[in-house]
Coordinates of C-alpha atoms and ligand atoms in Angstrom, one line a residue:
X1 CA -9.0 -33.1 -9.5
X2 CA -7.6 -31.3 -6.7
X3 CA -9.5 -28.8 -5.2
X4 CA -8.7 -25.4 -4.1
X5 CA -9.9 -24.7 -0.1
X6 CA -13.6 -23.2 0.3
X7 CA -12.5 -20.0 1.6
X8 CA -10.6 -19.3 -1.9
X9 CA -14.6 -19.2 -3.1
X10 CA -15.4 -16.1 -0.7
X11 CA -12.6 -14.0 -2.4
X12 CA -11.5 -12.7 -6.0
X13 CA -8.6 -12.2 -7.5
X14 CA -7.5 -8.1 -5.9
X15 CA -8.8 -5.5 -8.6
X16 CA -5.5 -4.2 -9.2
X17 CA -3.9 -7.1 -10.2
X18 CA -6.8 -8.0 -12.8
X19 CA -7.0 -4.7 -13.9
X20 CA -3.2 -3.9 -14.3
X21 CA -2.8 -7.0 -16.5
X22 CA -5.3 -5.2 -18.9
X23 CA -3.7 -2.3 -18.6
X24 CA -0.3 -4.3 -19.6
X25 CA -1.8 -5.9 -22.3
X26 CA -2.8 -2.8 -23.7
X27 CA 0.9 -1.2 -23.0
X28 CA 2.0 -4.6 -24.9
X29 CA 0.2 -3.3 -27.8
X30 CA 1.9 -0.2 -28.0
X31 CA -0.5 2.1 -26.2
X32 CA 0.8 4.8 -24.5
X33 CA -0.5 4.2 -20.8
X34 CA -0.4 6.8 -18.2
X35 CA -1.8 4.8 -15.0
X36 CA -2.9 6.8 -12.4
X37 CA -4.4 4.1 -10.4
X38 CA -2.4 3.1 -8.0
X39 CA -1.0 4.1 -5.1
X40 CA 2.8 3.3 -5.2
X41 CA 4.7 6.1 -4.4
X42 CA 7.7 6.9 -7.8
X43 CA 9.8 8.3 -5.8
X44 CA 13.1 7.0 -3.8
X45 CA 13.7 6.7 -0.3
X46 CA 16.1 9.5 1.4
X47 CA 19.7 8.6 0.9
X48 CA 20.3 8.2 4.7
X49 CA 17.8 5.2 4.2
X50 CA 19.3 3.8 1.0
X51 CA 23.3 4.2 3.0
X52 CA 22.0 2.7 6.1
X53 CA 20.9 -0.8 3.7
X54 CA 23.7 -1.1 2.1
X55 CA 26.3 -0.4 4.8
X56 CA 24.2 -3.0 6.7
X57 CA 24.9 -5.8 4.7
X58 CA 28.2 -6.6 6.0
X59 CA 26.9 -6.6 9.7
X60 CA 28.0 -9.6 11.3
X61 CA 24.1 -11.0 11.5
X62 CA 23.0 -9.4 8.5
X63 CA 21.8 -12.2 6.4
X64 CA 20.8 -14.8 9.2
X65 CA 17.3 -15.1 10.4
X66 CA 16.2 -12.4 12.5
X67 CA 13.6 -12.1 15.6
X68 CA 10.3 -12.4 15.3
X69 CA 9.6 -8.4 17.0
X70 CA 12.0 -6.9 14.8
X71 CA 15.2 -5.2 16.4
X72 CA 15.4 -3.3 19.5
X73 CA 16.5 -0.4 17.6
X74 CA 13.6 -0.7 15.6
X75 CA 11.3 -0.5 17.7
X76 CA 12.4 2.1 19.7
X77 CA 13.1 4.1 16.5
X78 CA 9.0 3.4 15.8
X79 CA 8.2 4.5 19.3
X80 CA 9.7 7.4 19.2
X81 CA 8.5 8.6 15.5
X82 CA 4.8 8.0 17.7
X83 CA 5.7 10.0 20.6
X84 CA 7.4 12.9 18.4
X85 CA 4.6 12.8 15.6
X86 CA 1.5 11.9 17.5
X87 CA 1.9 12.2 21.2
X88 CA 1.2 8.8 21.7
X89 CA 3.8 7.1 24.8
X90 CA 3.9 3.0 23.9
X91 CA 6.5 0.5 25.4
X92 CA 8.6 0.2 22.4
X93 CA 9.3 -3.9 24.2
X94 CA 5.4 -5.0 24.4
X95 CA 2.9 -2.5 22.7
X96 CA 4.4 -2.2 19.1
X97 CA 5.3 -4.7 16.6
X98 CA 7.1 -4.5 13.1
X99 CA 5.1 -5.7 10.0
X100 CA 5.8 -6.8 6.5
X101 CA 3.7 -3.5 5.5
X102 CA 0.4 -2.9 7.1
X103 CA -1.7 -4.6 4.8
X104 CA -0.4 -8.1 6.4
X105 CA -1.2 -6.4 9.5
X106 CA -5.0 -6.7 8.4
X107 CA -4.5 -10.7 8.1
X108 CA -2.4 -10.6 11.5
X109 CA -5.4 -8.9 13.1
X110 CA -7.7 -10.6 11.9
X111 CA -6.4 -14.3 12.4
X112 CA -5.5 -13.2 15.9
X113 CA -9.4 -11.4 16.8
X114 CA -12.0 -13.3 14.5
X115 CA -13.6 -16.1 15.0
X116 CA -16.3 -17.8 12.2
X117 CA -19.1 -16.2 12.2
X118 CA -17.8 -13.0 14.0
X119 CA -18.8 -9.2 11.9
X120 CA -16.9 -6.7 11.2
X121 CA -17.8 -3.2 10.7
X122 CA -16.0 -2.0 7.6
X123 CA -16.3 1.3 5.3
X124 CA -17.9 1.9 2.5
X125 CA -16.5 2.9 0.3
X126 CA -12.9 1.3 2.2
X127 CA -9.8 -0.5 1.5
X128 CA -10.8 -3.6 -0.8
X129 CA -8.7 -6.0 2.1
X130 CA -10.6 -5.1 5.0
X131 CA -13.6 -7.2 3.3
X132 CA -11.3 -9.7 1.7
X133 CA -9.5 -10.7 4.5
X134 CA -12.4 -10.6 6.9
X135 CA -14.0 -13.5 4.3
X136 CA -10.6 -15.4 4.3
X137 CA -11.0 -16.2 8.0
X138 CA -14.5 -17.1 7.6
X139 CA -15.8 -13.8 9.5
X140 CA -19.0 -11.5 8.1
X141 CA -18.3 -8.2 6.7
X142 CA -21.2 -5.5 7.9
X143 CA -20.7 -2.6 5.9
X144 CA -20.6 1.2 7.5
X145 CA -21.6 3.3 4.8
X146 CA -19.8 6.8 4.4
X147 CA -21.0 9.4 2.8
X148 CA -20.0 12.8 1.1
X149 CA -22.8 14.6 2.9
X150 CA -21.8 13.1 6.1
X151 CA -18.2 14.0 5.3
X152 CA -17.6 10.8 5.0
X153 CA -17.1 10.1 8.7
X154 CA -18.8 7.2 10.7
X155 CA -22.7 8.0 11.6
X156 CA -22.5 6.6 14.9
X157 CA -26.0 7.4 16.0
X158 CA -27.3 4.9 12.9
X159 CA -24.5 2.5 13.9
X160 CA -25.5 2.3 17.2
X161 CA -29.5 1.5 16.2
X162 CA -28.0 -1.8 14.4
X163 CA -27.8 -5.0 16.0
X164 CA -23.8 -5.2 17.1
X165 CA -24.5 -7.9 19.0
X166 CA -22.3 -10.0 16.6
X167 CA -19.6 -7.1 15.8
X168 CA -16.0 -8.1 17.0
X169 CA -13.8 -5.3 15.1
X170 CA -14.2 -2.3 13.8
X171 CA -11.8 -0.9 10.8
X172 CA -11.2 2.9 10.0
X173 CA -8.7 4.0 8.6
X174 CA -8.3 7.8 8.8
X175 CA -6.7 10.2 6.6
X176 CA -9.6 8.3 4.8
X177 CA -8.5 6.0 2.1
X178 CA -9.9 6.6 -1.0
X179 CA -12.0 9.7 -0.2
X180 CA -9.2 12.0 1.8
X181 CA -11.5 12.7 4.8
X182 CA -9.8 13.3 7.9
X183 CA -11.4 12.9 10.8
X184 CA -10.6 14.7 14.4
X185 CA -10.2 14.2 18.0
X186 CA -13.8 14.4 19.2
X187 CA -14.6 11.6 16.4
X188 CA -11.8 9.3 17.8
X189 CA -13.2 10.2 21.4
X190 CA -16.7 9.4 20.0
X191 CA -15.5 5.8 18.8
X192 CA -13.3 4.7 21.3
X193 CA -16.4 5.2 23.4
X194 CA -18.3 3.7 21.3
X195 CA -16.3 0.5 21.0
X196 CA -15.8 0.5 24.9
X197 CA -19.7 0.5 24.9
X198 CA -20.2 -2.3 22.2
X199 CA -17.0 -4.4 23.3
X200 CA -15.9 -3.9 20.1
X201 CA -11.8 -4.1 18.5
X202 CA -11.0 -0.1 16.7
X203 CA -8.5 -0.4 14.1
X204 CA -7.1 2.3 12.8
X205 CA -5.0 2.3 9.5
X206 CA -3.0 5.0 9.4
X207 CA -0.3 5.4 6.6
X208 CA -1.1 8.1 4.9
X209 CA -1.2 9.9 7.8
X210 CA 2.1 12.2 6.5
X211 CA 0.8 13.2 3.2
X212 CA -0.4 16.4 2.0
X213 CA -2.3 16.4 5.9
X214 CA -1.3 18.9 8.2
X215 CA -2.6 17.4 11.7
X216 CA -1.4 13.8 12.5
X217 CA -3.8 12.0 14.4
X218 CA -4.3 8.6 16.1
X219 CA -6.5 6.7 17.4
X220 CA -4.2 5.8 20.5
X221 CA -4.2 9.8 21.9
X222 CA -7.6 9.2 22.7
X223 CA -7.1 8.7 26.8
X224 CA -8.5 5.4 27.5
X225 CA -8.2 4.0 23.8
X226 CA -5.8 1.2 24.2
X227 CA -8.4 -1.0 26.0
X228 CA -9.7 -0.9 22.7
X229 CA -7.7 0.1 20.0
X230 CA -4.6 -0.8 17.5
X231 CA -3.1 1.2 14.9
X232 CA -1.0 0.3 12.3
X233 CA 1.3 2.3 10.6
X234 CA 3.7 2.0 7.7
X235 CA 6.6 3.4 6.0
X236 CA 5.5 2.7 2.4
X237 CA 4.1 6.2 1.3
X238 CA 5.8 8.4 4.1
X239 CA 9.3 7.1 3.1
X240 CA 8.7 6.5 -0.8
X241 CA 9.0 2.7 0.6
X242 CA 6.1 0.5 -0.6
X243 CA 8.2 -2.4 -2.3
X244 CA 10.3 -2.5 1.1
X245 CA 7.5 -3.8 3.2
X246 CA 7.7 -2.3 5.9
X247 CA 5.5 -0.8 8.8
X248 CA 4.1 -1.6 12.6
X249 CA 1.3 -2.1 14.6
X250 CA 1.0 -0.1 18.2
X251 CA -1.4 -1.1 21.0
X252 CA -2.1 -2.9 24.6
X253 CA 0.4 -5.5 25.4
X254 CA -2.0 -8.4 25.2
X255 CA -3.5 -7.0 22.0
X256 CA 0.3 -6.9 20.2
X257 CA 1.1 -10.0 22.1
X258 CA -1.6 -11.5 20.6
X259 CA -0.7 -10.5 16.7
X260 CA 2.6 -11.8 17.5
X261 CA 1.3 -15.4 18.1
X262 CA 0.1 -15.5 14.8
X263 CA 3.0 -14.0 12.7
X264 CA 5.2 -15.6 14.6
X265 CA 3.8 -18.6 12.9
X266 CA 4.2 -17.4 9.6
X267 CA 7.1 -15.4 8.8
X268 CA 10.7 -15.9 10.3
X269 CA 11.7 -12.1 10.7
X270 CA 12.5 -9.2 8.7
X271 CA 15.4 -8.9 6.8
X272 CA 18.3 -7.3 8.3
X273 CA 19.0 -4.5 6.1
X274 CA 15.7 -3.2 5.4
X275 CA 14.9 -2.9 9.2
X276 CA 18.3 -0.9 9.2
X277 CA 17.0 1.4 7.1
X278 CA 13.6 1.7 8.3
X279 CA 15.5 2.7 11.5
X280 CA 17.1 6.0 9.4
X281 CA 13.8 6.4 7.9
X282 CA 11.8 6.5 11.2
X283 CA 14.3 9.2 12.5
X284 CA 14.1 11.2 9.4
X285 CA 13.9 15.5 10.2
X286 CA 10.9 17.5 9.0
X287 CA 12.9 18.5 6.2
X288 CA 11.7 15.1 4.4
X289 CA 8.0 15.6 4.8
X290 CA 7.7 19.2 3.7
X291 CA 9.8 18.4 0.5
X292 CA 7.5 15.5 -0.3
X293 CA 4.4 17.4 -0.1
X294 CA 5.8 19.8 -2.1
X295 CA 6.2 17.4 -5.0
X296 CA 2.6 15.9 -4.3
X297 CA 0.9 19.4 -3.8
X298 CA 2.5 20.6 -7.6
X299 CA 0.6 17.4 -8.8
X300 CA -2.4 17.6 -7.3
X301 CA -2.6 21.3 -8.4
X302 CA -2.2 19.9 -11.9
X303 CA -4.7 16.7 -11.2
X304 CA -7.4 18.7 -10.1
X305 CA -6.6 20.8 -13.4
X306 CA -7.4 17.1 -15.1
X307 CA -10.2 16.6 -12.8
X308 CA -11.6 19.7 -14.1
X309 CA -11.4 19.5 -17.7
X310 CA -13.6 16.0 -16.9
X311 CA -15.9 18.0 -15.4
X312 CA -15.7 16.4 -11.6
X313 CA -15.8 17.9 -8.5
X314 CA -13.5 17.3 -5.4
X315 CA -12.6 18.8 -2.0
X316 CA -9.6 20.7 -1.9
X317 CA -8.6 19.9 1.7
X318 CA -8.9 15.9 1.2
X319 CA -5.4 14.5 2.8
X320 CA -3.2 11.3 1.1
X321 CA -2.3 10.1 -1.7
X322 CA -5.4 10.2 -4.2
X323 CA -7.8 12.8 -5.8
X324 CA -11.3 11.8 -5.1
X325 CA -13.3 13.2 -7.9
X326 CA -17.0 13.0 -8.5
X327 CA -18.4 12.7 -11.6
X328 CA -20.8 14.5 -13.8
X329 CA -24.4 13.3 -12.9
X330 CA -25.0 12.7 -16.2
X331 CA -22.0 10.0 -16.8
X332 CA -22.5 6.6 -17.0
X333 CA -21.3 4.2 -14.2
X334 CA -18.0 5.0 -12.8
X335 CA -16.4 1.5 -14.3
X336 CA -18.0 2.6 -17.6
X337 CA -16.3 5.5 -17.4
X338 CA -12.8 5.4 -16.8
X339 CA -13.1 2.1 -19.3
X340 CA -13.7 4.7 -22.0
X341 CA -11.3 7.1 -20.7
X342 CA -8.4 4.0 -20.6
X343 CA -9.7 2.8 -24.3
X344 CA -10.2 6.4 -25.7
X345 CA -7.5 8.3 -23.7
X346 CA -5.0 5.5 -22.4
X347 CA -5.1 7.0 -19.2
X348 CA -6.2 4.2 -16.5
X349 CA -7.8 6.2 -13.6
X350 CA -9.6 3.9 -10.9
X351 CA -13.3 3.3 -10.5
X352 CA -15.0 4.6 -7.0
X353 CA -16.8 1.6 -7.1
X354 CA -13.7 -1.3 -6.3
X355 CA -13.7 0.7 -2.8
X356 CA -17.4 -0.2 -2.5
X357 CA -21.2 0.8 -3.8
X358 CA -21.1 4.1 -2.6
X359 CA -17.2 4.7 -4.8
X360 CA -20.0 5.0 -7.0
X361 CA -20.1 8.1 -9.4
X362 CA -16.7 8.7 -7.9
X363 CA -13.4 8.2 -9.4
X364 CA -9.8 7.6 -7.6
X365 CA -6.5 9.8 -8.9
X366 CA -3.2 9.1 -7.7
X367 CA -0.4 11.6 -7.2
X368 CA 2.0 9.2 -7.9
X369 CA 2.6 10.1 -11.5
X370 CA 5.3 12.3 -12.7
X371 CA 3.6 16.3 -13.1
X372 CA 4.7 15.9 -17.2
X373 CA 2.9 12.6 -17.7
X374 CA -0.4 15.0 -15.8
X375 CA 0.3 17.8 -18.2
X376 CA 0.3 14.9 -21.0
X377 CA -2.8 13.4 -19.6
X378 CA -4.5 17.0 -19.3
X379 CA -3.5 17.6 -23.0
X380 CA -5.1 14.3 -24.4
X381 CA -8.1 16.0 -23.6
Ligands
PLP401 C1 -5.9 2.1 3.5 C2 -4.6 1.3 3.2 N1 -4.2 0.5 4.2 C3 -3.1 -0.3 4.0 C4 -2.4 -0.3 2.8 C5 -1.2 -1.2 2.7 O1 -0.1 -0.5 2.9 P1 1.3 -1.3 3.2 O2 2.2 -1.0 2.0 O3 1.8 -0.7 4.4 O4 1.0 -2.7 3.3 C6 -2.8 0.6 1.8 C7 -2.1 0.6 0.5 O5 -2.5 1.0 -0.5 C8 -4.0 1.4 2.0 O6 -4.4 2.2 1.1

């Protein structure tokens, strides 16, 4: 019998896509499912965006292969969106490179960093694919745990007692996904000196840095932080674009150079159009964002109505796209729960605990659910 490669043993099938097949199989039976678990915005993309796709697709190049950085125009389009949104200044030739989405980023990253054996220093709770991807190229995930007491933000004082001596990369990814935690300058400042101290690789996963969050941060406006850091960035929830694929990585030259050596070797370019209209989206006007939070503040207002009647608790500033709710003491296990609530209730809200062991006790609403399918959900109870 052929056998499937060893690494395939240090990795499951993603949550989601388990879960959602339950969740279809119970839609299949006629239930009627309101999923608030994932993140993937409902929305469309601007019509500038939508116009500048379809207009593209009798360009002259439009359907050949297309280089491996992305366009000029894209690039420069991304640079600028950094310099105008987060006062960061990269060469728009060397220190930023389109992605397929972010979350191949993490693979690029990692292939191009980690070697076997190497640790990375990941959040708990955190995005699922930090740890996933860190097993796929045979690297050790050491967990950093965050905390609601500690405002969920790194404690770099216990960090720095462990032994690091192994610790390549560091992941954060700030407006915090799932908890909403923002962090600020000094805690950037703090952990770019603390990678420069440790030798260490600071990523910072950034895209939900323009929803429902007033100040934009990253990483890279820390003076100094490109010795150490990358960023990625994506266009999936700012833009109402997560099935385009889209976003970009920013850092040193040799860094991005570095990513680019691997992907090179794996994909052959993005397609024409959708980097055409990733170009409109990048140079959309503030209008856009305020008239997207507006949509996702009227929801939250009406999820943390839901969160209420469940009797959970959550911060009112949190940033992105999620509720982060904690549950009654007295409930059972956060899986437990939102099983009974998706069996009872056919409402499929996600478990704290597929973000890590402290997601325990804690459950994960999205905003991307239409406010009368909340009502609905709030009056099933
Ligand atoms: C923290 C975090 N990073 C990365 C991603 C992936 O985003 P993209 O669509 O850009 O690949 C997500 C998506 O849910 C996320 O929550």
């Amino acid at each position: 019998m052929i056998q499937v490669a060893d690494r395939l043993q240090t990795v499951e099938e993603y949550y989601f896509s388990k879960k959602l097949r339950e969740v279809r199989g119970l839609m299949a039976e006629g239930k009627p499912i309101i999923n608030m678990g994932i993140g993937s915005p409902d929305m469309a993309p601007s019509k500038e965006v939508l116009e500048a796709l379809v207009t593209s697709l009798g360009d002259d190049k439009a359907h050949q292969y297309q280089s491996y950085q992305g366009l000029p125009e894209l690039r420069n389009a991304a640079a600028n969106f950094y310099k105008k949104h987060f006062q960061v200044e990269v060469d728009s030739n060397t220190e930023l490179l389109p992605l397929m989405g972010s979350k191949e980023g993490i693979m690029h990253i990692s292939m191009a960093f980690l070697n076997e054996g190497d640790e990375v220093l990941i959040p708990n709770p955190g995005y699922p694919t930090y740890t996933s991807v860190t097993k796929l190229v045979g690297a050790v995930p050491k967990y950093y745990g965050l905390t609601q007491s500690g405002s969920w933000l790194p404690d770099l004082e216990v960090l720095e007692k462990t032994d690091l001596s192994k610790v390549k990369l560091m992941w954060l990814s700030y407006p915090h996904m799932p908890t909403g935690a923002n962090a600020n300058k000094e805690i950037f400042e703090g952990l770019v000196k603390f990678a420069k101290r440790n030798n260490i690789l600071l990523v910072n996963d950034n895209p939900y840095s323009f929803v429902l969050n007033e100040e934009r941060l990253s990483i890279l406006a820390v003076p100094g932080a490109k010795e150490v850091a990358l960023e990625l960035n994506s266009l999936s929830k700012t833009f109402n674009m997560a099935g385009w694929r889209v976003g970009f990585v920013l850092g040193n030259a040799r860094f991005i150079d570095a990513v680019l050596k691997v992907k090179s070797n794996m994909d052959s370019g993005m397609f024409y159009g959708l980097q055409k209209g990733a170009v409109k989206a990048l140079e959309l006007s503030s209008k856009w964002y305020s008239a997207l939070n507006k949509v996702y503040q009227k929801r939250r207002a009406l999820i943390f109505q839901l969160a209420d009647t469940l009797g959970c608790t959550y911060n009112t500033d949190a940033s992105g796209m999620f509720v982060w709710a904690k549950l009654p003491s007295e409930m059972p296990s956060a899986e437990a729960f939102i099983d009974k609530i998706l069996y009872d209730k056919s409402i499929f809200i996600t478990p704290g605990t597929i973000f890590g062991s402290n997601g325990e006790g804690y459950i994960r609403f999205s905003l991307c659910v239409k406010e009368e399918q909340i009502k609905e959900a709030i009056n099933r109870f």
